[in-house]
PDB file of C-alpha atoms in Angstrom:
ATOM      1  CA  UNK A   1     -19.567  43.193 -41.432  1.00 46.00           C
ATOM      2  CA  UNK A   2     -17.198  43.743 -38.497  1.00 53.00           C
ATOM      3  CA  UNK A   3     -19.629  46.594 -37.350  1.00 53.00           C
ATOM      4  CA  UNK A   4     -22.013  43.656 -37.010  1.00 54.00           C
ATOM      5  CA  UNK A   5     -19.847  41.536 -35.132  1.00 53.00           C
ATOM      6  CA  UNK A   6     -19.105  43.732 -32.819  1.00 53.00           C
ATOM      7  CA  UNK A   7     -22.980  44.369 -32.330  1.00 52.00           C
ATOM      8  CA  UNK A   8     -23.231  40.366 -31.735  1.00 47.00           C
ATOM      9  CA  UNK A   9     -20.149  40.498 -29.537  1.00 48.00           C
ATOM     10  CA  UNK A  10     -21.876  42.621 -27.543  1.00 50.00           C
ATOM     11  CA  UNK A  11     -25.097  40.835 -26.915  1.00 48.00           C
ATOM     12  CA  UNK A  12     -23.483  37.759 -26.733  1.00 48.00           C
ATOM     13  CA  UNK A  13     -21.681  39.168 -23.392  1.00 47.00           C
ATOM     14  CA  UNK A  14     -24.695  41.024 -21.877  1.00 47.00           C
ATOM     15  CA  UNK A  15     -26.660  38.082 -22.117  1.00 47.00           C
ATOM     16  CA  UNK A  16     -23.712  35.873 -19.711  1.00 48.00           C
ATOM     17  CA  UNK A  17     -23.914  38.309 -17.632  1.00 49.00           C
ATOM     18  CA  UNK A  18     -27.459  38.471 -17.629  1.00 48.00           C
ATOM     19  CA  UNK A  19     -27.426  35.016 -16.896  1.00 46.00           C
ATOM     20  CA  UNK A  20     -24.871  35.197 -14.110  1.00 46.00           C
ATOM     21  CA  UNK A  21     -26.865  37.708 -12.175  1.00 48.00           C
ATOM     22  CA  UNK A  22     -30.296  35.853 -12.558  1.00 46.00           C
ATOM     23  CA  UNK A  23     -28.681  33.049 -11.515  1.00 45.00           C
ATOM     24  CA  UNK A  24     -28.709  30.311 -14.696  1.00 46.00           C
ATOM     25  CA  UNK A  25     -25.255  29.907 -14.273  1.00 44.00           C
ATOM     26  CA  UNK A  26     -24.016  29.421 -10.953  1.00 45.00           C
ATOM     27  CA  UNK A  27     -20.762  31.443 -10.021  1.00 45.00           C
ATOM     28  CA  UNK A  28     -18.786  27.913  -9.176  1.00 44.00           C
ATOM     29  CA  UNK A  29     -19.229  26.976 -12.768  1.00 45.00           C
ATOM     30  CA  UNK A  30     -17.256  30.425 -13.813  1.00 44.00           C
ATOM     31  CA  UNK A  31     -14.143  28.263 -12.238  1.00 43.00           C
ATOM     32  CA  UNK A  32     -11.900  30.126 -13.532  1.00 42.00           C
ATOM     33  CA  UNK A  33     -12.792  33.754 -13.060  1.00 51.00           C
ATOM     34  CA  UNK A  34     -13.324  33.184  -9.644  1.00 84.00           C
ATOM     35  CA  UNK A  35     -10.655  34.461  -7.997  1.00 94.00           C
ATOM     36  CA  UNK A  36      -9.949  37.485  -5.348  1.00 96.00           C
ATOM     37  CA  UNK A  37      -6.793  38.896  -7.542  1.00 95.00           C
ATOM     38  CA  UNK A  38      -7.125  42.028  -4.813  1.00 95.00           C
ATOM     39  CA  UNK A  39      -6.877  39.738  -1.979  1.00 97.00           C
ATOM     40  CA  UNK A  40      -4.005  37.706  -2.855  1.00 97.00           C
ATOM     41  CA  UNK A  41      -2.012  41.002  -3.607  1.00 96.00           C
ATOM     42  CA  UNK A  42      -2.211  42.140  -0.202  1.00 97.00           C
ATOM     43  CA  UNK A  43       1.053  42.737   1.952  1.00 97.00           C
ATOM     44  CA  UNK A  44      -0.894  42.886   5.838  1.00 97.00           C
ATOM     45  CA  UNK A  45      -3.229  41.211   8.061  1.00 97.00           C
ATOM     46  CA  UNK A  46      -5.446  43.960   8.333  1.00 97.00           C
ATOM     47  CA  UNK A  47      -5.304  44.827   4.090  1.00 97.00           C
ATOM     48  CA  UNK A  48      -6.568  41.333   3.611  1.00 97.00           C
ATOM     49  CA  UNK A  49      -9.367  40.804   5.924  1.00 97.00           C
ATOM     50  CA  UNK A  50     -10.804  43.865   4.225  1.00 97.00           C
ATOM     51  CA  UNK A  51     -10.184  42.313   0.980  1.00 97.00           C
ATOM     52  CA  UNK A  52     -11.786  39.554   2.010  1.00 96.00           C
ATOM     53  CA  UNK A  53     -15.100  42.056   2.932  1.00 96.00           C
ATOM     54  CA  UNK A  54     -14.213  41.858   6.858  1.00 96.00           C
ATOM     55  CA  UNK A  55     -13.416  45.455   8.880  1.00 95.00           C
ATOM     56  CA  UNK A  56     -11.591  43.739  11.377  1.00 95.00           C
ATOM     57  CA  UNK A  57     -11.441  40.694  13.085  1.00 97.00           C
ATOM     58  CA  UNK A  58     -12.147  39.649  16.699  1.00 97.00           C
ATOM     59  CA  UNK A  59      -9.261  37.206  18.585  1.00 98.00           C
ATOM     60  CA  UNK A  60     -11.165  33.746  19.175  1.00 98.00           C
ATOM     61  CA  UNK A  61     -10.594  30.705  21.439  1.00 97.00           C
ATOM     62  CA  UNK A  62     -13.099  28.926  18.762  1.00 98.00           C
ATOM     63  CA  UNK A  63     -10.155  28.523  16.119  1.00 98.00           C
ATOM     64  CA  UNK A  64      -7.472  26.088  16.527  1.00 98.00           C
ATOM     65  CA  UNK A  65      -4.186  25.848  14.163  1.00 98.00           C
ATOM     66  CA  UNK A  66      -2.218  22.726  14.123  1.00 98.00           C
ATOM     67  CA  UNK A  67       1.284  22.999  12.957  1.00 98.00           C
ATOM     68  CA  UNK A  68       4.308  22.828  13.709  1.00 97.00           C
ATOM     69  CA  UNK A  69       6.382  25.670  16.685  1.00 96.00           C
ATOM     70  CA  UNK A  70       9.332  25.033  14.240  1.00 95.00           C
ATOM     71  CA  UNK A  71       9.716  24.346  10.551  1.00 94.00           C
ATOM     72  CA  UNK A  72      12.549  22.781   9.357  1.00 89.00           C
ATOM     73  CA  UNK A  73      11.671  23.301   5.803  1.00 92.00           C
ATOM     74  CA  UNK A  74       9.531  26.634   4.914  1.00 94.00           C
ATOM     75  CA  UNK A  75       8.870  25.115   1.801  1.00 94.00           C
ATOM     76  CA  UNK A  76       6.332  22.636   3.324  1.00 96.00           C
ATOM     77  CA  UNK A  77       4.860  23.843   6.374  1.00 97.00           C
ATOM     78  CA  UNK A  78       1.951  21.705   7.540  1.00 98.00           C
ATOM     79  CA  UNK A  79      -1.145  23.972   9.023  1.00 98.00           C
ATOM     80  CA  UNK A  80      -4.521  22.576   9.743  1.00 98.00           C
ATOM     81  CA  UNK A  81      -7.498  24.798  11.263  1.00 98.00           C
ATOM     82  CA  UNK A  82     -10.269  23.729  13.114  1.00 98.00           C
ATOM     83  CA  UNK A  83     -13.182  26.299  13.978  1.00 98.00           C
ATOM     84  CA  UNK A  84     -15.836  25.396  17.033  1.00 98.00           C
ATOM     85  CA  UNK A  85     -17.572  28.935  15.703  1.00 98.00           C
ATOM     86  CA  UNK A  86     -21.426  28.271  14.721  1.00 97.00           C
ATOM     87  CA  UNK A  87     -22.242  28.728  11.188  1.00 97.00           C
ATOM     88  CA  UNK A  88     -18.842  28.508   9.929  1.00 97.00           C
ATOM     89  CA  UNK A  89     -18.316  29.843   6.630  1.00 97.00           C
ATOM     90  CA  UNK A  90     -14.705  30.201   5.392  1.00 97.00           C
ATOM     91  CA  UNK A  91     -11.789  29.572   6.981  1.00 98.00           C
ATOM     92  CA  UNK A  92      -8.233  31.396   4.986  1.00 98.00           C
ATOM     93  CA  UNK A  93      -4.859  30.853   6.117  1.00 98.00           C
ATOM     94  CA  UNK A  94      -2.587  34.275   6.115  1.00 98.00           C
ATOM     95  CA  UNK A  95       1.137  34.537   6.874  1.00 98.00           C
ATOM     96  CA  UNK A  96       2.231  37.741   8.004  1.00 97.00           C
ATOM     97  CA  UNK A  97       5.610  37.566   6.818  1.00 96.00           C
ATOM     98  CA  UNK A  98       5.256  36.140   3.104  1.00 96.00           C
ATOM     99  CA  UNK A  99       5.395  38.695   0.047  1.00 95.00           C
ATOM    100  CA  UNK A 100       1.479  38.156  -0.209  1.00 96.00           C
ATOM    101  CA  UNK A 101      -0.344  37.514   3.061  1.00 97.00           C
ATOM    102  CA  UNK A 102      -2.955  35.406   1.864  1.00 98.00           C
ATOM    103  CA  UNK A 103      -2.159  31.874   1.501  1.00 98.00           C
ATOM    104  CA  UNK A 104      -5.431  30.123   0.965  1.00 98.00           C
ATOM    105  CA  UNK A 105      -9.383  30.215   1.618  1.00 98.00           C
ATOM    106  CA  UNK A 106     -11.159  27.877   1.373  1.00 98.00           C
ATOM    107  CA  UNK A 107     -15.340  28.380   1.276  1.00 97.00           C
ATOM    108  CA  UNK A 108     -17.012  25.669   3.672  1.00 97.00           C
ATOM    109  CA  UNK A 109     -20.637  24.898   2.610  1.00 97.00           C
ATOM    110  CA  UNK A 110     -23.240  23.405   4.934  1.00 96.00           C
ATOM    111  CA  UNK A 111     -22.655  19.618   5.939  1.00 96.00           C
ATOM    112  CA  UNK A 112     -18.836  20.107   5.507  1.00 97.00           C
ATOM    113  CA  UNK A 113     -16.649  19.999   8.418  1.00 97.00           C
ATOM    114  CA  UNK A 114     -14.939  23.568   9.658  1.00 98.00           C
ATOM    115  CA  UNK A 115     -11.824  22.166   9.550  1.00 98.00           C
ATOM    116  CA  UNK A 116      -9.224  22.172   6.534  1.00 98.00           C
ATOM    117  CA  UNK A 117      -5.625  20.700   6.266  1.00 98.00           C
ATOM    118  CA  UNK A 118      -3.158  22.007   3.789  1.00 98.00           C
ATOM    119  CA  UNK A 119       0.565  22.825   3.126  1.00 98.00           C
ATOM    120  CA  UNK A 120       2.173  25.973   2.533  1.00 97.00           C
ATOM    121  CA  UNK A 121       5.209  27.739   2.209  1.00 96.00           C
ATOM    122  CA  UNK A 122       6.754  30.344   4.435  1.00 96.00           C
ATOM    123  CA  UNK A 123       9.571  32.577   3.569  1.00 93.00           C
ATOM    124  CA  UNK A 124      10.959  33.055   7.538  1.00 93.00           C
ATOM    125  CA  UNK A 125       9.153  32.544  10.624  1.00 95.00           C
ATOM    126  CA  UNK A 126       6.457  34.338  10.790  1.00 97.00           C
ATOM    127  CA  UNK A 127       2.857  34.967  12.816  1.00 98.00           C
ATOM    128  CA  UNK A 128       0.306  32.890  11.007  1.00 98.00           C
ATOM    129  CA  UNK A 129      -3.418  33.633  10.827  1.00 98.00           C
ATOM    130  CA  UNK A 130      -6.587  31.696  10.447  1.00 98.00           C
ATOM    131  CA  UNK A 131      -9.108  33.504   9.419  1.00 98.00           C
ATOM    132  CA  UNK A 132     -13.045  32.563  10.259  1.00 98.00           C
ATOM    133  CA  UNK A 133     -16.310  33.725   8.547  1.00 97.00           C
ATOM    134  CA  UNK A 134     -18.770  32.198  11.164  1.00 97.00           C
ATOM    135  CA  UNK A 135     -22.188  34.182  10.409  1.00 96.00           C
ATOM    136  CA  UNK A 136     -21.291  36.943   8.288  1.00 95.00           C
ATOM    137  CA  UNK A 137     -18.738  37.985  11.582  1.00 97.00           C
ATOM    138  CA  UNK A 138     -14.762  37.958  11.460  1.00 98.00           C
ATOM    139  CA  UNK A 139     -12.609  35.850  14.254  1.00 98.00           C
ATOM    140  CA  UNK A 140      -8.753  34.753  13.908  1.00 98.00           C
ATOM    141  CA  UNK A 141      -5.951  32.575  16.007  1.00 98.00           C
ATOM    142  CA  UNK A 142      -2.638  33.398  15.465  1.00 98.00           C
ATOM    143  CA  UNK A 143       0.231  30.813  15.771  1.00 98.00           C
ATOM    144  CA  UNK A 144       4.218  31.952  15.148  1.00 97.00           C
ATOM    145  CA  UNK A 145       5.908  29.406  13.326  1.00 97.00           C
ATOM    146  CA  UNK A 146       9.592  29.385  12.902  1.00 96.00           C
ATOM    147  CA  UNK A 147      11.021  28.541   9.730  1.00 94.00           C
ATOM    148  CA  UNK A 148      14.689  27.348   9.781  1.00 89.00           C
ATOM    149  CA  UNK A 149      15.279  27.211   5.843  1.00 75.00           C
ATOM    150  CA  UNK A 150      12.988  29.607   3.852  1.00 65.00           C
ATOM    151  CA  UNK A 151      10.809  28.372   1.600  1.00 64.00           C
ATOM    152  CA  UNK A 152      10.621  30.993  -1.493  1.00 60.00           C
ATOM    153  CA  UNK A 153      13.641  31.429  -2.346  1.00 55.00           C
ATOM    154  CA  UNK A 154      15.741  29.297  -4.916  1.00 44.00           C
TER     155      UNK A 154
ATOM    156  CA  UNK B   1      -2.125  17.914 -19.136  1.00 61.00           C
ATOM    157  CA  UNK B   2      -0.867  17.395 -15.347  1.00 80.00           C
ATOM    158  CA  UNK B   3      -0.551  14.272 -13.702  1.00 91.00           C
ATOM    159  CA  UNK B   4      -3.373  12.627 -12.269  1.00 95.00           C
ATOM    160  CA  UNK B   5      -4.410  13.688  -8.126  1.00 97.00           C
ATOM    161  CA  UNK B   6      -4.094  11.237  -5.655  1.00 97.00           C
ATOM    162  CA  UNK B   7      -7.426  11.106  -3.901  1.00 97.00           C
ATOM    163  CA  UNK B   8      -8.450   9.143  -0.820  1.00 97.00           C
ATOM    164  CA  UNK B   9     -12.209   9.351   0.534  1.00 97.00           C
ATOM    165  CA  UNK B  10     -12.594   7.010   3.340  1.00 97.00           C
ATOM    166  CA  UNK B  11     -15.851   6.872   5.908  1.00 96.00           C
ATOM    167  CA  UNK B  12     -14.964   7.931   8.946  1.00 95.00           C
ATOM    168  CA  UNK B  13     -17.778   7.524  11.057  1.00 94.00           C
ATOM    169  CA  UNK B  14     -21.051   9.510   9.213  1.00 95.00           C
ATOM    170  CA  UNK B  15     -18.618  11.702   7.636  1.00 97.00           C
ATOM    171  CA  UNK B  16     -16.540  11.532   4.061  1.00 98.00           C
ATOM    172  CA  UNK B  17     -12.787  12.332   5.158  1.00 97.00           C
ATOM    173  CA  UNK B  18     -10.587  13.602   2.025  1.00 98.00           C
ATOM    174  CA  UNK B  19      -7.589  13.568   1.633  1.00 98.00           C
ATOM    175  CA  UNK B  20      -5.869  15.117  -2.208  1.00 98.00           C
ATOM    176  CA  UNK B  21      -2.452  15.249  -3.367  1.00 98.00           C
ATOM    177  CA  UNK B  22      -2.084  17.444  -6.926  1.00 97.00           C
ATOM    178  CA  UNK B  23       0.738  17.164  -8.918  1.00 97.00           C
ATOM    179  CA  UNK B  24       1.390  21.089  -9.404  1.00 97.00           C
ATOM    180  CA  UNK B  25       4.861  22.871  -9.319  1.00 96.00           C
ATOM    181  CA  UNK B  26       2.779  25.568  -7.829  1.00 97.00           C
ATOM    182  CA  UNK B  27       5.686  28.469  -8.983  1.00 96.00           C
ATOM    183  CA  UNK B  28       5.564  31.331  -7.180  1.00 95.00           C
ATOM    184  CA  UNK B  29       6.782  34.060  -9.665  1.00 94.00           C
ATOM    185  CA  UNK B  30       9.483  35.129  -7.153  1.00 92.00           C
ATOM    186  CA  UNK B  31      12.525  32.397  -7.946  1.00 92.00           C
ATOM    187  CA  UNK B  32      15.145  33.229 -10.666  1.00 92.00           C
ATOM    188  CA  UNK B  33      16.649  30.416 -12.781  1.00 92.00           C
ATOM    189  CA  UNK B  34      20.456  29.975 -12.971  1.00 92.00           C
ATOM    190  CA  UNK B  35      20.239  32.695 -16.017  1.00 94.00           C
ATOM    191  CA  UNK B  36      18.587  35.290 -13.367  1.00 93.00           C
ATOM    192  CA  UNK B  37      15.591  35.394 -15.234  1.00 95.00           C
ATOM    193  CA  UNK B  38      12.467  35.473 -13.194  1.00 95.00           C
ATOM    194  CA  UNK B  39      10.427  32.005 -13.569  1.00 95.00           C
ATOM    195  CA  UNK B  40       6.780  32.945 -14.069  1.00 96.00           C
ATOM    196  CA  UNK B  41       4.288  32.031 -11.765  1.00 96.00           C
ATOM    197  CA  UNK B  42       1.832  28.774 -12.141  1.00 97.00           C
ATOM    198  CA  UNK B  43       0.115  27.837  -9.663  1.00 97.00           C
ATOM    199  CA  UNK B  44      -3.478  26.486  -9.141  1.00 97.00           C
ATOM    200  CA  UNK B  45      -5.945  29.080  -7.681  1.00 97.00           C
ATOM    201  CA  UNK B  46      -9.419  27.130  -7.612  1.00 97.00           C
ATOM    202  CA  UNK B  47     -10.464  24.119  -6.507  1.00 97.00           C
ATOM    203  CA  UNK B  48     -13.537  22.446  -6.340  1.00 97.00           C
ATOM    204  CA  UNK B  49     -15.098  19.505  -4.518  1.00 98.00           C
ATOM    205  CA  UNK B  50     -18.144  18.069  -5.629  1.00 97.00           C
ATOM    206  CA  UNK B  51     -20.281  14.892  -4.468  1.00 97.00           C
ATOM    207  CA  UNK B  52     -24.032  14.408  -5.600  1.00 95.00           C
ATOM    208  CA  UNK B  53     -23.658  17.514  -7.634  1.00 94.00           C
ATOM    209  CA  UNK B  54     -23.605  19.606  -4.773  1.00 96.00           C
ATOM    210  CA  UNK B  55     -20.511  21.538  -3.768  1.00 97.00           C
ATOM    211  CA  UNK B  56     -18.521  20.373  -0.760  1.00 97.00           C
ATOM    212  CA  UNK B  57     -15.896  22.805  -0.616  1.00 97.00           C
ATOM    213  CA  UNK B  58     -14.314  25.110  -2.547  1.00 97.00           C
ATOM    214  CA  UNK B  59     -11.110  26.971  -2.854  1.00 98.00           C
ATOM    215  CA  UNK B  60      -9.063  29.587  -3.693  1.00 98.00           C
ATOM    216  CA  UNK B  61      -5.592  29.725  -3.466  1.00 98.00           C
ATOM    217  CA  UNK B  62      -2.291  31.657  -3.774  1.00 97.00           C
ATOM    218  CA  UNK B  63       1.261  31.238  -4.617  1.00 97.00           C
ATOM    219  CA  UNK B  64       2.218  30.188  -1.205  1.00 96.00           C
ATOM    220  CA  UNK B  65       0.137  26.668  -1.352  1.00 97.00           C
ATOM    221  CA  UNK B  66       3.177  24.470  -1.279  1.00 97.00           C
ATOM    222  CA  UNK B  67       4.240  22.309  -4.259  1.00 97.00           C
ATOM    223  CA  UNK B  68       2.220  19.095  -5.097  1.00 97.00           C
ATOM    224  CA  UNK B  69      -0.309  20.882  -2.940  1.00 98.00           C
ATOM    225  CA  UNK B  70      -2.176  18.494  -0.081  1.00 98.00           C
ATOM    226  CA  UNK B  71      -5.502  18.840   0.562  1.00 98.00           C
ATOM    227  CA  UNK B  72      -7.681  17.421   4.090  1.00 98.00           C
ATOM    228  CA  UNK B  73     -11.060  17.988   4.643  1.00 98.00           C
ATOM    229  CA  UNK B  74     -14.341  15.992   5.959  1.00 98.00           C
ATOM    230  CA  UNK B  75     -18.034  16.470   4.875  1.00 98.00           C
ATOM    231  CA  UNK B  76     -21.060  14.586   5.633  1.00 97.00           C
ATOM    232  CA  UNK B  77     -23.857  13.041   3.409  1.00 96.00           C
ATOM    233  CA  UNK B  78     -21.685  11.014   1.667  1.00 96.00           C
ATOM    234  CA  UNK B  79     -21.693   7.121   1.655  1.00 96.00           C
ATOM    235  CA  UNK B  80     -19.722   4.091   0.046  1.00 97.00           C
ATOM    236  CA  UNK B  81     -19.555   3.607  -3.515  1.00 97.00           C
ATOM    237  CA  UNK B  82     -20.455   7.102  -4.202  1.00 97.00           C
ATOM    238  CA  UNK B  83     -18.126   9.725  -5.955  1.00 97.00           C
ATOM    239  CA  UNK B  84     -16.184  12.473  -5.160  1.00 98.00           C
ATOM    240  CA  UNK B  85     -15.149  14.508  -7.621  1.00 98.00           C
ATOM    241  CA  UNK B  86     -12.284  17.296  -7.908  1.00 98.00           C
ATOM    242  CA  UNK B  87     -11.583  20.035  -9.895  1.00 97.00           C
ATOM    243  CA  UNK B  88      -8.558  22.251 -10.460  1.00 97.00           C
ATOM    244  CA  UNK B  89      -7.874  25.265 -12.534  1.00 96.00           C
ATOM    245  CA  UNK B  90      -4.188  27.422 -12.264  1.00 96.00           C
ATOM    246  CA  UNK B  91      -3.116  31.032 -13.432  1.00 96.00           C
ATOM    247  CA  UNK B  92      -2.153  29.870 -17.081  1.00 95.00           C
ATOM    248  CA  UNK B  93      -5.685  28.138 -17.655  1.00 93.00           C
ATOM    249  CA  UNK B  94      -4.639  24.803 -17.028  1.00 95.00           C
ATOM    250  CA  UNK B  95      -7.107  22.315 -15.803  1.00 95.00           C
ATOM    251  CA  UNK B  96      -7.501  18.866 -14.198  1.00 96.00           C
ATOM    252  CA  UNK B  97     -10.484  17.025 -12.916  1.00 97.00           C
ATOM    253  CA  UNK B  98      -9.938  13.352 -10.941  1.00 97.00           C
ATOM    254  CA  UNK B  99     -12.813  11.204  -9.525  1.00 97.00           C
ATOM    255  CA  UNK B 100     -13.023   8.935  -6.550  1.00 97.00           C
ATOM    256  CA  UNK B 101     -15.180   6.293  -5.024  1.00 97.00           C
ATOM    257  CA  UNK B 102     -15.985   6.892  -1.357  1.00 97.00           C
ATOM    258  CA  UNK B 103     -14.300   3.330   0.659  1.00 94.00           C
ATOM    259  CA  UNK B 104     -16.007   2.111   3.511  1.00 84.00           C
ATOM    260  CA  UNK B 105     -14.721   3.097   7.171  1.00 63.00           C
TER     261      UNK B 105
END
């Protein structure tokens, strides 16, 4: 009997991901699985662009980061990005200086703006990085932000 | 279950603007409580936007999204009266999903 489940286990799994990679189920509806593990482990700029699938990224003019030259509070730093880049495709926030460089990405579909707002935290003042996808290419801006009180600690 | 998100989606122009505010502690895995002990992380790491069934953004994110974590974007092909809906999942499986009604600009 458990021989047989086992046997049905089995099926049962080949045929999701069957379905996954013929497309019946659409990888945002897998909400929970999707997630880069690798690239939130990283501990560099450079470790997490390639995480991300990039080789290296170019310096761009295109990309504009709004926050703050000085953080009074690390725990809630403020940082918006803006990208002028055609065919914008993700945009991901990294701070150099924090245990894991990658803060957030964020996946921008056709018809939505390339421009997200969020709030993170930042240990100590640090270079901060937004990352662009803008047709299958790699482009950053880098802002340093100083943090007066850190933001991960207790 | 967590709290409910605060979600504003406003017409600015042709374009939705969106504006979320989760109710997340967002724990990084790092801090110690008074004890020492290590707290473990929870935080969210997807998020989803959705309006007309189609996907308007989506998200992934780490331990360094701060607390109660804000959220700001814009997309277009939205109008008044129609939703916008949002999805979260975190690290321990936890989920939430809040609706809102686009206002006019």
């Amino acid at each position: 009997m458990d021989a047989k489940r086992r046997e049905v286990l089995k099926t049962g799994g080949g045929l999701l991901a069957l379905a996954a990679a013929s497309g019946i189920i659409k990888p945002g509806d897998a909400l929970a699985q999707e997630w880069n593990k690798a690239a939130f482990e990283t501990k560099s700029v450079a470790e997490t662009i390639k995480a991300l699938g990039g080789s290296g990224s170019t310096l761009s003019s295109a990309i504009e980061i709004t926050a703050p030259d000085i953080a009074e509070n690390g725990a809630v730093v403020p940082i918006a990005v803006e990208s002028k880049l055609p065919k914008t495709q993700a945009i991901a926030i990294l701070i150099e200086k924090n245990p894991s460089t990658l803060s957030a990405e964020f996946e921008i579909p056709a018809g939505t703006d390339p421009f997200v707002s969020t709030r993170v935290k930042m240990g100590e003042t640090s270079n901060v990085y937004a990352l662009v996808i803008a047709d299958g290419k790699y482009f950053h801006a880098v802002k340093e932000i100083k943090v007066t009180i850190g933001g991960c600690g207790g | 279950m967590a709290d409910p998100m605060r979600i504003r989606a406003n017409m600015t122009g042709d374009k939705v603007e969106v504006k979320v505010l989760m109710s997340h502690e967002m724990e990084t895995g790092l801090r110690k409580d008074a004890q020492g002990k290590i707290i473990p992380a929870h935080f969210i790491r997807n998020v989803t936007v959705t309006h007309g069934g189609k996907t308007v953004l989506s998200a992934q994110w780490g331990t360094s999204v701060s607390r109660n974590p804000f959220l700001h974007f814009r997309f277009k092909g939205g109008k008044p009266g129609d939703k916008v809906t949002i999805s979260w999942a975190d690290n321990k499986g936890d989920k939430r999903t809040d609706e809102a009604t686009i206002a006019g600009g």
